[in-house]
Short mmCIF file of C-alpha atoms in Angstrom, two decimals:
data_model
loop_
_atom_site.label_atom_id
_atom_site.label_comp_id
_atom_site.label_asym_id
_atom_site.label_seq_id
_atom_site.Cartn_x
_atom_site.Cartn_y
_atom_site.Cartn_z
CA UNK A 1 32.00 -35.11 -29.76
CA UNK A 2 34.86 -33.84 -27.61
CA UNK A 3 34.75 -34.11 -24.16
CA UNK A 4 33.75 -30.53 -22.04
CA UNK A 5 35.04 -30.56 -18.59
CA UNK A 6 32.31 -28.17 -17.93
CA UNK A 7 29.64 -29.77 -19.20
CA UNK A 8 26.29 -29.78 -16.18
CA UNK A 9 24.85 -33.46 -16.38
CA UNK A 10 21.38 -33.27 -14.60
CA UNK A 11 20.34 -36.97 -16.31
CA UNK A 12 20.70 -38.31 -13.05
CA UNK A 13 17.45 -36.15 -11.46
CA UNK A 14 15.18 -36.78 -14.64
CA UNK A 15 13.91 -39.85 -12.85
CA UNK A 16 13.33 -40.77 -9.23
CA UNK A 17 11.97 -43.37 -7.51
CA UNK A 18 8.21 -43.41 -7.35
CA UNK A 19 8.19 -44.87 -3.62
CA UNK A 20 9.69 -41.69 -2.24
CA UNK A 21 6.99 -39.66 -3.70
CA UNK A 22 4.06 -38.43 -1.13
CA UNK A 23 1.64 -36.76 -3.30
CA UNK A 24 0.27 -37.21 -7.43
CA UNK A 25 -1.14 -34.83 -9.20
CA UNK A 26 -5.05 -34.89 -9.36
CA UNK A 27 -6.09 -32.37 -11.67
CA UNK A 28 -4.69 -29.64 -13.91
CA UNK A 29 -5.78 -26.24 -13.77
CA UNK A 30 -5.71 -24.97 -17.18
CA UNK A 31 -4.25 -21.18 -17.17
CA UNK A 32 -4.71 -18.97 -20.06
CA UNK A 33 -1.80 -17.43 -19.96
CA UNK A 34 1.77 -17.50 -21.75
CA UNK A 35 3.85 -16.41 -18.81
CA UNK A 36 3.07 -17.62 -14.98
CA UNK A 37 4.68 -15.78 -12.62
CA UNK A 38 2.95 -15.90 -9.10
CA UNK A 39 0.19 -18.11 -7.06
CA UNK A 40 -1.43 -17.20 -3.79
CA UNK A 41 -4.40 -18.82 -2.19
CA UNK A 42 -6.85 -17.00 -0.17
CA UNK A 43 -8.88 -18.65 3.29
CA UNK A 44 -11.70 -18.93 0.35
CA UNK A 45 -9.66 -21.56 -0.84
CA UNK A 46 -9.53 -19.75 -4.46
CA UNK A 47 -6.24 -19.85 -6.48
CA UNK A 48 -4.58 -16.45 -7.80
CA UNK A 49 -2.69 -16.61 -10.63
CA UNK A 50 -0.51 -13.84 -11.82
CA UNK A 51 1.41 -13.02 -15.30
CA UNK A 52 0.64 -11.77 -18.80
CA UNK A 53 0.07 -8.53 -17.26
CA UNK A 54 -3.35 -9.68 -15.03
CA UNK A 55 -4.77 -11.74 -12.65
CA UNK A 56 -6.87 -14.73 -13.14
CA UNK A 57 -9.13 -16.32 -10.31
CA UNK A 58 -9.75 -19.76 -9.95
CA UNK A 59 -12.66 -21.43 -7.04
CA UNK A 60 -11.52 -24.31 -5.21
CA UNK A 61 -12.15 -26.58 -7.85
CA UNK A 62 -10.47 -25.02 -10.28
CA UNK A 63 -13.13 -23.37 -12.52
CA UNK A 64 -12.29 -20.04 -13.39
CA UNK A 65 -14.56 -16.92 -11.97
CA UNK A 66 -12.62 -13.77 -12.34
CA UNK A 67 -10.30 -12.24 -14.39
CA UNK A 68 -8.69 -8.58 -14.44
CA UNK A 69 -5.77 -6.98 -16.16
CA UNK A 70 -3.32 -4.96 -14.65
CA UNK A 71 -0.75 -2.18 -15.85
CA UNK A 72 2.56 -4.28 -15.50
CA UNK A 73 2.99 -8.29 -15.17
CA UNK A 74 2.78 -9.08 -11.92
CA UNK A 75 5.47 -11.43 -10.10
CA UNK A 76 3.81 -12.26 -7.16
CA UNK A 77 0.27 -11.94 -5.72
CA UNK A 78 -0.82 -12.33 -2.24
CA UNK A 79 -4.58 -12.65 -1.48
CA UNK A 80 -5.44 -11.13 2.38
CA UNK A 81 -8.19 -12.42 4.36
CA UNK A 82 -10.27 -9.15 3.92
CA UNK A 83 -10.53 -9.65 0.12
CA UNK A 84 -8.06 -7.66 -1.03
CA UNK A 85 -5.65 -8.73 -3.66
CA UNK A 86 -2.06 -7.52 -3.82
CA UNK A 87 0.07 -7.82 -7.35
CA UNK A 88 3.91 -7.13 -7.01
CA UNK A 89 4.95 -5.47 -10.43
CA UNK A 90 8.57 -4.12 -10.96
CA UNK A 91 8.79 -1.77 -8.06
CA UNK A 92 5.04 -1.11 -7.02
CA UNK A 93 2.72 -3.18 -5.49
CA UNK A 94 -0.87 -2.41 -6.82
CA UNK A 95 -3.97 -3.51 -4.49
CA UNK A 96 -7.40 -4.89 -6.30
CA UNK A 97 -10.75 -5.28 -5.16
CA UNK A 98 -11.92 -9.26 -6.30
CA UNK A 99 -13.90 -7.39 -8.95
CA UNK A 100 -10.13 -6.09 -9.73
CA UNK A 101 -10.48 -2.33 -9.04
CA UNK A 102 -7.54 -0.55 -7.94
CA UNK A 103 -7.78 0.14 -4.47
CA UNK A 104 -4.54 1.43 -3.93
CA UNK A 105 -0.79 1.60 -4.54
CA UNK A 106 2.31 1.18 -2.59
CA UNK A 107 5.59 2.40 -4.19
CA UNK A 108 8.72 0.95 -3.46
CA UNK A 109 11.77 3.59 -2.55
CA UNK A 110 13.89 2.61 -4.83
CA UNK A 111 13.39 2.33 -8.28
CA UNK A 112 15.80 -1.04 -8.89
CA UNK A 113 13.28 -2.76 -6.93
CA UNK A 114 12.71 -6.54 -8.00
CA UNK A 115 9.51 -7.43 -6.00
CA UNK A 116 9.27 -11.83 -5.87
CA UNK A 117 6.62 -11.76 -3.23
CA UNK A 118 4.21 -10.50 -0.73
CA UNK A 119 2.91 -11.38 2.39
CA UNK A 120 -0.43 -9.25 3.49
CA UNK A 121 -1.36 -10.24 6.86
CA UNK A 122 -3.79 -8.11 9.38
CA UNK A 123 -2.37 -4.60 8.70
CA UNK A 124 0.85 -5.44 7.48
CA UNK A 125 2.34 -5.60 4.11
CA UNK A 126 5.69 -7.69 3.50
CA UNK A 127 7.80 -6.94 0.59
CA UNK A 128 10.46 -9.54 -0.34
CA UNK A 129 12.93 -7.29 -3.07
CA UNK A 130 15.27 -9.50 -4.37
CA UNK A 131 16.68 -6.07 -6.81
CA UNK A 132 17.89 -4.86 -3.36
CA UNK A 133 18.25 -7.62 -0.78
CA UNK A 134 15.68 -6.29 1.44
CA UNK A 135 12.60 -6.96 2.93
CA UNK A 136 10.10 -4.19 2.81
CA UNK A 137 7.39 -3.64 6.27
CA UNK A 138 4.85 -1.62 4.72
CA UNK A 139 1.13 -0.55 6.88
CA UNK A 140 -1.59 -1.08 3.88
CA UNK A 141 -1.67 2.74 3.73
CA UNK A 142 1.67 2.42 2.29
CA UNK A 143 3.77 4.00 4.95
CA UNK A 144 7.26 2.29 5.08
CA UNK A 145 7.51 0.99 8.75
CA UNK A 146 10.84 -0.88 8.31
CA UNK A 147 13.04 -2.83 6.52
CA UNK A 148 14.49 -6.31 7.24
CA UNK A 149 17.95 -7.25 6.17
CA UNK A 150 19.74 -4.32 5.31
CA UNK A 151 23.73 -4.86 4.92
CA UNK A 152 25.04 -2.98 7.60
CA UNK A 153 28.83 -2.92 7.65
CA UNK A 154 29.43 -0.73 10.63
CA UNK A 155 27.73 -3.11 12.80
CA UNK A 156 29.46 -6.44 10.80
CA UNK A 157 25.97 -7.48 9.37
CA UNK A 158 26.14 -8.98 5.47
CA UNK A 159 22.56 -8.66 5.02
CA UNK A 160 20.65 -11.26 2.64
CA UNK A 161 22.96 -13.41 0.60
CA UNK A 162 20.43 -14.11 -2.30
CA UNK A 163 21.47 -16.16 -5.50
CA UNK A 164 18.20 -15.53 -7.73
CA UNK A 165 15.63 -13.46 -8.09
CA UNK A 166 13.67 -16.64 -6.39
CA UNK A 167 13.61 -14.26 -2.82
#
């Protein structure tokens, strides 16, 4: 084989030194699903796992006791303290009930949204959109408080700098 200048050799991470390591796995969770794309845990300590357009619900143990589809794949999910569930689709974020009715809908304002995640805490939703660079301050009602990040040249401010969708 000829030699590629540009070749990326990652052999050197495939192993690592088992002293450094602070945790081991314990148990696998097996997810019916094809695609992952998001995990959240609630206070309940229940696992949420989004993809394959739905949401499946795992107890602290990992046995499963919910599942509910949704309209788009999801690629994020936050679980709030109240029992809501939130599921961050293209540019919407659709809330859920545990029983998985929709409870609500917040839309985005711009339709190249790229929503990676979601915090829900007390009355506030956070919207990470990696599409625009932007973090989204929604109130649960869906009202658009703020947003964090915004490139503003005037002032000299870049904005995020992101490098994935990973935002």
């Amino acid at each position: 084989p000829q030699y590629n200048p540009y070749e990326y050799d990652i052999s050197e991470f495939t192993k690592s030194d088992s002293s450094l390591l602070c945790y081991k796995e314990t148990k696998t969770i097996p997810v019916e699903m094809t695609e992952v794309q998001g995990i959240a845990t609630d206070f309940k300590r229940r696992i949420y796992v989004s993809g394959d357009s739905e949401i499946q619900i795992f107890d602290k143990v990992g046995e499963k006791v919910s599942t509910f589809p949704l309209p788009e794949m999801a690629r994020c999910v936050s679980a709030h303290a109240d029992g809501y569930i939130f599921a961050g689709m293209k540019n919407s974020i659709g809330i859920f009930d545990f029983a998985g009715n929709e409870a609500g809908t917040i839309f985005c304002p711009d339709t190249s949204s790229y929503i990676t995640s979601i915090a829900a805490v007390d009355s506030s939703v956070f919207v990470a959109d990696a599409g625009n660079k932007i973090v989204y301050h929604y109130l649960r009602s869906g009202q658009l408080l703020n947003t964090i990040g915004a490139k503003d040249s005037v002032n000299g401010i870049r904005g995020f700098v992101i490098p994935s969708p990973c935002f």
